[in-house]
Amino acid sequence: MRIMSFNLLCQGKDEHAMKNRRELATRTILENRPDSVGVQEATPDWMKWLTKNLPGYDYVGVGRDNGKKRGEYSAVFYLKEKFKAVDSGTFWLSATPEKPSMGWDAVCMRVCTWVVLENTQTGEQYAHINTHLDHRGKVAREKGIDLVLKKAAEFDMPVVCTGDFNLFEGSELYKQLMGGVLRDTKYLAPDTMKNATFHHFEVLTDDVGVIDYVLVNDRVKPLVYKVVTEGIDGKFVSDHYPVYADVEL
């Protein structure tokens, strides 16, 4: 089973404008065919494009600005021929997570979307959590991590967690993220690689700029971890590389 995290870049400009990248983004998803993919910076325009051009996928998620269709989504898309959503929700990374709200020292609203997916053939279930932590507020990231880890610990089943966490490996925030029930597939998968995930439209081969993660609990066995650096037709799809893990439940 393949789990992907993909920061789409909300708009972009000039040659990196959304209109020049949107087909590349859907091709990336279709060619890698994740069972479920957590997207970040998915504006309403992106959501319209994705839902139209990924006919084999359904999704859960809401816009962060009003809990409906306004603002960026941290949606989870899943293969609808293989899975059905049996439970789902979105909470805000704030002191009032049940309603649209700004968290602590964040510069914008941040959300976490989750879904319990059931294999329609086997009945096997897993939870997919997806989020995008604030890029400025350290307290917002600390508190946001607490909320995400709390949610992950609630599930008595295999859990995968994707996201742009806006924190680097080895940082105190990374140590906090690893202090709960989740672990980094990069260091668990026997077939793995080291490469930056945030590149800002420059070719990066080191692993300094890793801020996008695929995490799992101890009921998931990672087999492969990959940063999708190839692009499409030699073009960057976003300012982040998509990341995926192949896993067994």
PDB file of C-alpha atoms in Angstrom:
ATOM      1  CA  MET A   1       0.000   0.000   0.000  1.00  0.00           C
ATOM      2  CA  ARG A   2       1.344   3.435  -0.933  1.00  0.00           C
ATOM      3  CA  ILE A   3       0.921   6.559   1.204  1.00  0.00           C
ATOM      4  CA  MET A   4       1.931   9.954  -0.209  1.00  0.00           C
ATOM      5  CA  SER A   5       2.422  13.497   1.094  1.00  0.00           C
ATOM      6  CA  PHE A   6       2.289  16.291  -1.483  1.00  0.00           C
ATOM      7  CA  ASN A   7       2.571  20.041  -0.901  1.00  0.00           C
ATOM      8  CA  LEU A   8       1.131  21.463  -4.128  1.00  0.00           C
ATOM      9  CA  LEU A   9       2.208  25.132  -3.662  1.00  0.00           C
ATOM     10  CA  CYS A  10      -0.934  27.218  -3.445  1.00  0.00           C
ATOM     11  CA  GLN A  11      -0.472  29.446  -6.491  1.00  0.00           C
ATOM     12  CA  GLY A  12       3.058  30.277  -7.622  1.00  0.00           C
ATOM     13  CA  LYS A  13       3.965  32.827 -10.258  1.00  0.00           C
ATOM     14  CA  ASP A  14       5.437  33.150 -13.732  1.00  0.00           C
ATOM     15  CA  GLU A  15       6.496  29.757 -15.076  1.00  0.00           C
ATOM     16  CA  HIS A  16       5.645  28.212 -11.703  1.00  0.00           C
ATOM     17  CA  ALA A  17       2.067  29.518 -11.669  1.00  0.00           C
ATOM     18  CA  MET A  18      -0.580  26.960 -10.799  1.00  0.00           C
ATOM     19  CA  LYS A  19      -1.966  26.948 -14.348  1.00  0.00           C
ATOM     20  CA  ASN A  20       1.431  25.760 -15.597  1.00  0.00           C
ATOM     21  CA  ARG A  21       1.781  23.042 -12.963  1.00  0.00           C
ATOM     22  CA  ARG A  22      -1.678  21.661 -12.295  1.00  0.00           C
ATOM     23  CA  GLU A  23      -1.560  18.989 -14.997  1.00  0.00           C
ATOM     24  CA  LEU A  24       1.894  17.963 -13.800  1.00  0.00           C
ATOM     25  CA  ALA A  25       0.512  17.552 -10.282  1.00  0.00           C
ATOM     26  CA  THR A  26      -2.322  15.257 -11.303  1.00  0.00           C
ATOM     27  CA  ARG A  27       0.021  13.277 -13.555  1.00  0.00           C
ATOM     28  CA  THR A  28       2.364  12.830 -10.603  1.00  0.00           C
ATOM     29  CA  ILE A  29      -0.435  11.390  -8.489  1.00  0.00           C
ATOM     30  CA  LEU A  30      -1.796   9.195 -11.264  1.00  0.00           C
ATOM     31  CA  GLU A  31       1.622   7.837 -12.238  1.00  0.00           C
ATOM     32  CA  ASN A  32       2.613   7.039  -8.643  1.00  0.00           C
ATOM     33  CA  ARG A  33      -0.907   5.858  -7.764  1.00  0.00           C
ATOM     34  CA  PRO A  34      -0.959   6.214  -3.983  1.00  0.00           C
ATOM     35  CA  ASP A  35      -3.738   4.450  -2.120  1.00  0.00           C
ATOM     36  CA  SER A  36      -4.157   7.674  -0.185  1.00  0.00           C
ATOM     37  CA  VAL A  37      -2.408  11.016  -0.460  1.00  0.00           C
ATOM     38  CA  GLY A  38      -2.409  13.948   1.925  1.00  0.00           C
ATOM     39  CA  VAL A  39      -2.153  17.270   0.114  1.00  0.00           C
ATOM     40  CA  GLN A  40      -1.160  20.641   1.523  1.00  0.00           C
ATOM     41  CA  GLU A  41      -1.729  24.181   0.197  1.00  0.00           C
ATOM     42  CA  ALA A  42      -4.721  22.901  -1.751  1.00  0.00           C
ATOM     43  CA  THR A  43      -6.639  26.109  -2.444  1.00  0.00           C
ATOM     44  CA  PRO A  44     -10.248  25.975  -3.675  1.00  0.00           C
ATOM     45  CA  ASP A  45      -8.886  26.286  -7.226  1.00  0.00           C
ATOM     46  CA  TRP A  46      -6.628  23.309  -6.616  1.00  0.00           C
ATOM     47  CA  MET A  47      -9.498  21.304  -5.140  1.00  0.00           C
ATOM     48  CA  LYS A  48     -11.654  21.962  -8.186  1.00  0.00           C
ATOM     49  CA  TRP A  49      -8.825  20.824 -10.443  1.00  0.00           C
ATOM     50  CA  LEU A  50      -7.991  17.723  -8.420  1.00  0.00           C
ATOM     51  CA  THR A  51     -11.558  16.510  -8.060  1.00  0.00           C
ATOM     52  CA  LYS A  52     -12.125  16.927 -11.795  1.00  0.00           C
ATOM     53  CA  ASN A  53      -8.873  15.352 -12.929  1.00  0.00           C
ATOM     54  CA  LEU A  54      -8.523  12.539 -10.390  1.00  0.00           C
ATOM     55  CA  PRO A  55     -11.765  10.671 -11.157  1.00  0.00           C
ATOM     56  CA  GLY A  56     -10.540   7.525  -9.422  1.00  0.00           C
ATOM     57  CA  TYR A  57     -10.170   9.346  -6.116  1.00  0.00           C
ATOM     58  CA  ASP A  58     -12.558  10.732  -3.534  1.00  0.00           C
ATOM     59  CA  TYR A  59     -11.490  12.995  -0.681  1.00  0.00           C
ATOM     60  CA  VAL A  60     -12.239  14.269   2.795  1.00  0.00           C
ATOM     61  CA  GLY A  61     -11.377  17.758   3.997  1.00  0.00           C
ATOM     62  CA  VAL A  62     -12.591  21.337   4.344  1.00  0.00           C
ATOM     63  CA  GLY A  63     -11.242  24.814   3.725  1.00  0.00           C
ATOM     64  CA  ARG A  64      -9.410  26.128   6.753  1.00  0.00           C
ATOM     65  CA  ASP A  65     -10.896  29.637   6.696  1.00  0.00           C
ATOM     66  CA  ASN A  66     -14.507  28.670   7.422  1.00  0.00           C
ATOM     67  CA  GLY A  67     -14.682  24.886   7.688  1.00  0.00           C
ATOM     68  CA  LYS A  68     -16.436  24.712   4.341  1.00  0.00           C
ATOM     69  CA  LYS A  69     -14.967  25.734   0.993  1.00  0.00           C
ATOM     70  CA  ARG A  70     -12.922  28.837   1.823  1.00  0.00           C
ATOM     71  CA  GLY A  71      -9.171  28.748   2.282  1.00  0.00           C
ATOM     72  CA  GLU A  72      -6.557  26.050   1.879  1.00  0.00           C
ATOM     73  CA  TYR A  73      -7.395  22.394   2.438  1.00  0.00           C
ATOM     74  CA  SER A  74      -5.205  19.721   3.987  1.00  0.00           C
ATOM     75  CA  ALA A  75      -7.336  17.095   2.291  1.00  0.00           C
ATOM     76  CA  VAL A  76      -6.829  13.345   2.058  1.00  0.00           C
ATOM     77  CA  PHE A  77      -7.572  11.790  -1.330  1.00  0.00           C
ATOM     78  CA  TYR A  78      -8.078   8.018  -1.529  1.00  0.00           C
ATOM     79  CA  LEU A  79      -8.764   5.392  -4.194  1.00  0.00           C
ATOM     80  CA  LYS A  80     -12.526   5.080  -4.162  1.00  0.00           C
ATOM     81  CA  GLU A  81     -12.590   1.724  -5.957  1.00  0.00           C
ATOM     82  CA  LYS A  82     -10.592   0.220  -3.101  1.00  0.00           C
ATOM     83  CA  PHE A  83     -11.634   2.122   0.013  1.00  0.00           C
ATOM     84  CA  LYS A  84     -14.586   3.782   1.656  1.00  0.00           C
ATOM     85  CA  ALA A  85     -14.397   6.466   4.318  1.00  0.00           C
ATOM     86  CA  VAL A  86     -16.101   5.214   7.478  1.00  0.00           C
ATOM     87  CA  ASP A  87     -15.233   8.193   9.676  1.00  0.00           C
ATOM     88  CA  SER A  88     -13.488  11.514   9.150  1.00  0.00           C
ATOM     89  CA  GLY A  89     -13.038  14.999  10.502  1.00  0.00           C
ATOM     90  CA  THR A  90     -10.995  18.180  10.554  1.00  0.00           C
ATOM     91  CA  PHE A  91      -9.746  20.130  13.544  1.00  0.00           C
ATOM     92  CA  TRP A  92      -7.878  23.416  13.810  1.00  0.00           C
ATOM     93  CA  LEU A  93      -4.423  23.637  15.286  1.00  0.00           C
ATOM     94  CA  SER A  94      -5.465  26.091  17.961  1.00  0.00           C
ATOM     95  CA  ALA A  95      -6.762  26.337  21.512  1.00  0.00           C
ATOM     96  CA  THR A  96     -10.272  25.900  20.071  1.00  0.00           C
ATOM     97  CA  PRO A  97      -9.724  23.032  17.614  1.00  0.00           C
ATOM     98  CA  GLU A  98     -13.409  22.401  17.021  1.00  0.00           C
ATOM     99  CA  LYS A  99     -13.951  25.671  15.120  1.00  0.00           C
ATOM    100  CA  PRO A 100     -12.090  27.838  12.588  1.00  0.00           C
ATOM    101  CA  SER A 101      -9.462  29.678  14.607  1.00  0.00           C
ATOM    102  CA  MET A 102      -5.897  30.952  14.657  1.00  0.00           C
ATOM    103  CA  GLY A 103      -3.448  29.100  16.877  1.00  0.00           C
ATOM    104  CA  TRP A 104      -1.094  30.844  19.298  1.00  0.00           C
ATOM    105  CA  ASP A 105       1.663  32.670  17.352  1.00  0.00           C
ATOM    106  CA  ALA A 106       0.661  31.291  13.937  1.00  0.00           C
ATOM    107  CA  VAL A 107       0.384  33.671  10.991  1.00  0.00           C
ATOM    108  CA  CYS A 108      -2.575  31.850   9.439  1.00  0.00           C
ATOM    109  CA  MET A 109      -5.125  29.202  10.331  1.00  0.00           C
ATOM    110  CA  ARG A 110      -3.861  25.633  10.228  1.00  0.00           C
ATOM    111  CA  VAL A 111      -5.865  22.423  10.148  1.00  0.00           C
ATOM    112  CA  CYS A 112      -5.461  18.686  10.504  1.00  0.00           C
ATOM    113  CA  THR A 113      -7.752  16.401   8.504  1.00  0.00           C
ATOM    114  CA  TRP A 114      -8.153  12.699   9.266  1.00  0.00           C
ATOM    115  CA  VAL A 115     -10.062   9.782   7.815  1.00  0.00           C
ATOM    116  CA  VAL A 116     -10.592   6.118   8.649  1.00  0.00           C
ATOM    117  CA  LEU A 117     -10.466   4.150   5.412  1.00  0.00           C
ATOM    118  CA  GLU A 118     -11.847   0.646   5.038  1.00  0.00           C
ATOM    119  CA  ASN A 119     -10.817  -1.749   2.296  1.00  0.00           C
ATOM    120  CA  THR A 120     -14.094  -2.692   0.641  1.00  0.00           C
ATOM    121  CA  GLN A 121     -12.820  -6.200  -0.172  1.00  0.00           C
ATOM    122  CA  THR A 122     -11.089  -7.201   3.054  1.00  0.00           C
ATOM    123  CA  GLY A 123     -12.651  -4.926   5.667  1.00  0.00           C
ATOM    124  CA  GLU A 124      -9.169  -3.907   6.803  1.00  0.00           C
ATOM    125  CA  GLN A 125      -9.029  -0.351   8.166  1.00  0.00           C
ATOM    126  CA  TYR A 126      -6.388   2.298   8.681  1.00  0.00           C
ATOM    127  CA  ALA A 127      -6.410   5.953   9.700  1.00  0.00           C
ATOM    128  CA  HIS A 128      -4.760   8.619   7.551  1.00  0.00           C
ATOM    129  CA  ILE A 129      -3.961  11.933   9.260  1.00  0.00           C
ATOM    130  CA  ASN A 130      -2.752  14.918   7.230  1.00  0.00           C
ATOM    131  CA  THR A 131      -1.645  18.381   8.299  1.00  0.00           C
ATOM    132  CA  HIS A 132       0.409  21.493   7.530  1.00  0.00           C
ATOM    133  CA  LEU A 133       2.039  23.197  10.502  1.00  0.00           C
ATOM    134  CA  ASP A 134       2.703  26.913  10.639  1.00  0.00           C
ATOM    135  CA  HIS A 135       5.893  28.178   9.013  1.00  0.00           C
ATOM    136  CA  ARG A 136       6.540  31.031  11.469  1.00  0.00           C
ATOM    137  CA  GLY A 137       5.105  30.379  14.908  1.00  0.00           C
ATOM    138  CA  LYS A 138       7.241  28.060  17.050  1.00  0.00           C
ATOM    139  CA  VAL A 139       4.599  27.806  19.773  1.00  0.00           C
ATOM    140  CA  ALA A 140       1.984  27.054  17.112  1.00  0.00           C
ATOM    141  CA  ARG A 141       4.124  24.187  15.846  1.00  0.00           C
ATOM    142  CA  GLU A 142       4.765  22.844  19.347  1.00  0.00           C
ATOM    143  CA  LYS A 143       1.089  22.935  20.248  1.00  0.00           C
ATOM    144  CA  GLY A 144       0.103  21.687  16.794  1.00  0.00           C
ATOM    145  CA  ILE A 145       2.361  18.653  17.191  1.00  0.00           C
ATOM    146  CA  ASP A 146       0.708  17.922  20.536  1.00  0.00           C
ATOM    147  CA  LEU A 147      -2.728  17.958  18.908  1.00  0.00           C
ATOM    148  CA  VAL A 148      -1.649  15.746  16.004  1.00  0.00           C
ATOM    149  CA  LEU A 149       0.020  13.223  18.309  1.00  0.00           C
ATOM    150  CA  LYS A 150      -3.014  13.178  20.567  1.00  0.00           C
ATOM    151  CA  LYS A 151      -5.226  12.376  17.586  1.00  0.00           C
ATOM    152  CA  ALA A 152      -2.872   9.659  16.342  1.00  0.00           C
ATOM    153  CA  ALA A 153      -2.936   7.985  19.759  1.00  0.00           C
ATOM    154  CA  GLU A 154      -6.738   7.762  19.725  1.00  0.00           C
ATOM    155  CA  PHE A 155      -6.877   5.137  16.962  1.00  0.00           C
ATOM    156  CA  ASP A 156      -6.761   1.439  17.804  1.00  0.00           C
ATOM    157  CA  MET A 157      -5.649   0.542  14.286  1.00  0.00           C
ATOM    158  CA  PRO A 158      -2.818   1.184  11.830  1.00  0.00           C
ATOM    159  CA  VAL A 159      -2.152   4.926  11.494  1.00  0.00           C
ATOM    160  CA  VAL A 160      -0.305   6.882   8.811  1.00  0.00           C
ATOM    161  CA  CYS A 161       0.359  10.594   9.116  1.00  0.00           C
ATOM    162  CA  THR A 162       1.471  12.864   6.287  1.00  0.00           C
ATOM    163  CA  GLY A 163       2.260  16.528   6.160  1.00  0.00           C
ATOM    164  CA  ASP A 164       4.438  19.542   5.663  1.00  0.00           C
ATOM    165  CA  PHE A 165       5.528  19.972   9.265  1.00  0.00           C
ATOM    166  CA  ASN A 166       7.797  22.970   8.639  1.00  0.00           C
ATOM    167  CA  LEU A 167      10.501  21.502  10.851  1.00  0.00           C
ATOM    168  CA  PHE A 168      13.855  19.909  10.128  1.00  0.00           C
ATOM    169  CA  GLU A 169      15.217  16.535  11.132  1.00  0.00           C
ATOM    170  CA  GLY A 170      17.285  16.752  14.282  1.00  0.00           C
ATOM    171  CA  SER A 171      15.505  19.859  15.567  1.00  0.00           C
ATOM    172  CA  GLU A 172      13.827  20.018  18.955  1.00  0.00           C
ATOM    173  CA  LEU A 173      10.478  20.099  17.166  1.00  0.00           C
ATOM    174  CA  TYR A 174      11.373  16.907  15.274  1.00  0.00           C
ATOM    175  CA  LYS A 175      12.314  15.233  18.552  1.00  0.00           C
ATOM    176  CA  GLN A 176       8.944  16.290  19.935  1.00  0.00           C
ATOM    177  CA  LEU A 177       7.194  14.853  16.869  1.00  0.00           C
ATOM    178  CA  MET A 178       9.017  11.549  17.392  1.00  0.00           C
ATOM    179  CA  GLY A 179       8.102  11.530  21.086  1.00  0.00           C
ATOM    180  CA  GLY A 180       4.619  10.076  20.629  1.00  0.00           C
ATOM    181  CA  VAL A 181       3.179   7.077  18.790  1.00  0.00           C
ATOM    182  CA  LEU A 182       4.492   8.052  15.339  1.00  0.00           C
ATOM    183  CA  ARG A 183       7.791   7.157  13.677  1.00  0.00           C
ATOM    184  CA  ASP A 184       9.514   8.331  10.497  1.00  0.00           C
ATOM    185  CA  THR A 185       9.267   5.880   7.568  1.00  0.00           C
ATOM    186  CA  LYS A 186      12.550   7.244   6.199  1.00  0.00           C
ATOM    187  CA  TYR A 187      14.404   5.499   9.020  1.00  0.00           C
ATOM    188  CA  LEU A 188      12.215   2.391   9.209  1.00  0.00           C
ATOM    189  CA  ALA A 189      11.983   1.337   5.565  1.00  0.00           C
ATOM    190  CA  PRO A 190      14.738  -1.042   4.363  1.00  0.00           C
ATOM    191  CA  ASP A 191      14.553   0.597   0.925  1.00  0.00           C
ATOM    192  CA  THR A 192      15.054   4.291   1.642  1.00  0.00           C
ATOM    193  CA  MET A 193      16.823   7.414   0.411  1.00  0.00           C
ATOM    194  CA  LYS A 194      18.163  10.758   1.602  1.00  0.00           C
ATOM    195  CA  ASN A 195      17.045  13.890  -0.216  1.00  0.00           C
ATOM    196  CA  ALA A 196      15.598  17.290   0.559  1.00  0.00           C
ATOM    197  CA  THR A 197      11.822  17.587   0.212  1.00  0.00           C
ATOM    198  CA  PHE A 198      11.604  21.399   0.024  1.00  0.00           C
ATOM    199  CA  HIS A 199      13.705  22.679  -2.882  1.00  0.00           C
ATOM    200  CA  HIS A 200      12.156  26.025  -3.897  1.00  0.00           C
ATOM    201  CA  PHE A 201      12.546  25.144  -7.594  1.00  0.00           C
ATOM    202  CA  GLU A 202      16.238  24.331  -7.331  1.00  0.00           C
ATOM    203  CA  VAL A 203      17.762  20.886  -7.822  1.00  0.00           C
ATOM    204  CA  LEU A 204      18.754  19.675  -4.355  1.00  0.00           C
ATOM    205  CA  THR A 205      20.286  16.275  -3.707  1.00  0.00           C
ATOM    206  CA  ASP A 206      21.225  16.647  -0.036  1.00  0.00           C
ATOM    207  CA  ASP A 207      18.832  15.907   2.799  1.00  0.00           C
ATOM    208  CA  VAL A 208      19.081  19.205   4.678  1.00  0.00           C
ATOM    209  CA  GLY A 209      15.720  20.581   3.536  1.00  0.00           C
ATOM    210  CA  VAL A 210      13.488  17.766   4.777  1.00  0.00           C
ATOM    211  CA  ILE A 211      10.224  19.188   6.116  1.00  0.00           C
ATOM    212  CA  ASP A 212       7.674  16.802   4.538  1.00  0.00           C
ATOM    213  CA  TYR A 213       7.117  13.471   6.260  1.00  0.00           C
ATOM    214  CA  VAL A 214       5.280  10.169   6.079  1.00  0.00           C
ATOM    215  CA  LEU A 215       4.918   8.852   9.618  1.00  0.00           C
ATOM    216  CA  VAL A 216       3.390   5.619  10.942  1.00  0.00           C
ATOM    217  CA  ASN A 217       2.494   3.960  14.222  1.00  0.00           C
ATOM    218  CA  ASP A 218       3.805   0.546  15.284  1.00  0.00           C
ATOM    219  CA  ARG A 219       1.006  -1.303  13.496  1.00  0.00           C
ATOM    220  CA  VAL A 220       2.359  -0.274  10.092  1.00  0.00           C
ATOM    221  CA  LYS A 221       5.445  -1.853   8.498  1.00  0.00           C
ATOM    222  CA  PRO A 222       7.312   0.490   6.111  1.00  0.00           C
ATOM    223  CA  LEU A 223       8.953  -1.172   3.113  1.00  0.00           C
ATOM    224  CA  VAL A 224       9.984   1.723   0.855  1.00  0.00           C
ATOM    225  CA  TYR A 225      10.544   5.442   1.429  1.00  0.00           C
ATOM    226  CA  LYS A 226      10.937   7.658  -1.627  1.00  0.00           C
ATOM    227  CA  VAL A 227      11.257  11.355  -2.401  1.00  0.00           C
ATOM    228  CA  VAL A 228       9.845  11.780  -5.915  1.00  0.00           C
ATOM    229  CA  THR A 229      12.547  13.961  -7.444  1.00  0.00           C
ATOM    230  CA  GLU A 230      12.005  13.106 -11.105  1.00  0.00           C
ATOM    231  CA  GLY A 231       9.386  15.742 -11.885  1.00  0.00           C
ATOM    232  CA  ILE A 232       7.352  15.479 -15.081  1.00  0.00           C
ATOM    233  CA  ASP A 233       9.000  16.004 -18.473  1.00  0.00           C
ATOM    234  CA  GLY A 234      11.946  17.612 -16.706  1.00  0.00           C
ATOM    235  CA  LYS A 235       9.738  20.186 -14.979  1.00  0.00           C
ATOM    236  CA  PHE A 236       9.215  20.874 -11.293  1.00  0.00           C
ATOM    237  CA  VAL A 237       5.713  20.020 -10.119  1.00  0.00           C
ATOM    238  CA  SER A 238       5.869  22.181  -6.973  1.00  0.00           C
ATOM    239  CA  ASP A 239       8.423  23.829  -4.708  1.00  0.00           C
ATOM    240  CA  HIS A 240       8.238  20.614  -2.659  1.00  0.00           C
ATOM    241  CA  TYR A 241       8.965  17.109  -3.847  1.00  0.00           C
ATOM    242  CA  PRO A 242       6.174  14.627  -3.177  1.00  0.00           C
ATOM    243  CA  VAL A 243       7.145  11.924  -0.692  1.00  0.00           C
ATOM    244  CA  TYR A 244       5.705   8.441  -0.380  1.00  0.00           C
ATOM    245  CA  ALA A 245       6.092   5.270   1.642  1.00  0.00           C
ATOM    246  CA  ASP A 246       5.087   1.776   0.600  1.00  0.00           C
ATOM    247  CA  VAL A 247       3.824  -0.024   3.682  1.00  0.00           C
ATOM    248  CA  GLU A 248       2.158  -3.171   4.965  1.00  0.00           C
ATOM    249  CA  LEU A 249      -0.581  -3.055   7.565  1.00  0.00           C
TER     250      LEU A 249
END
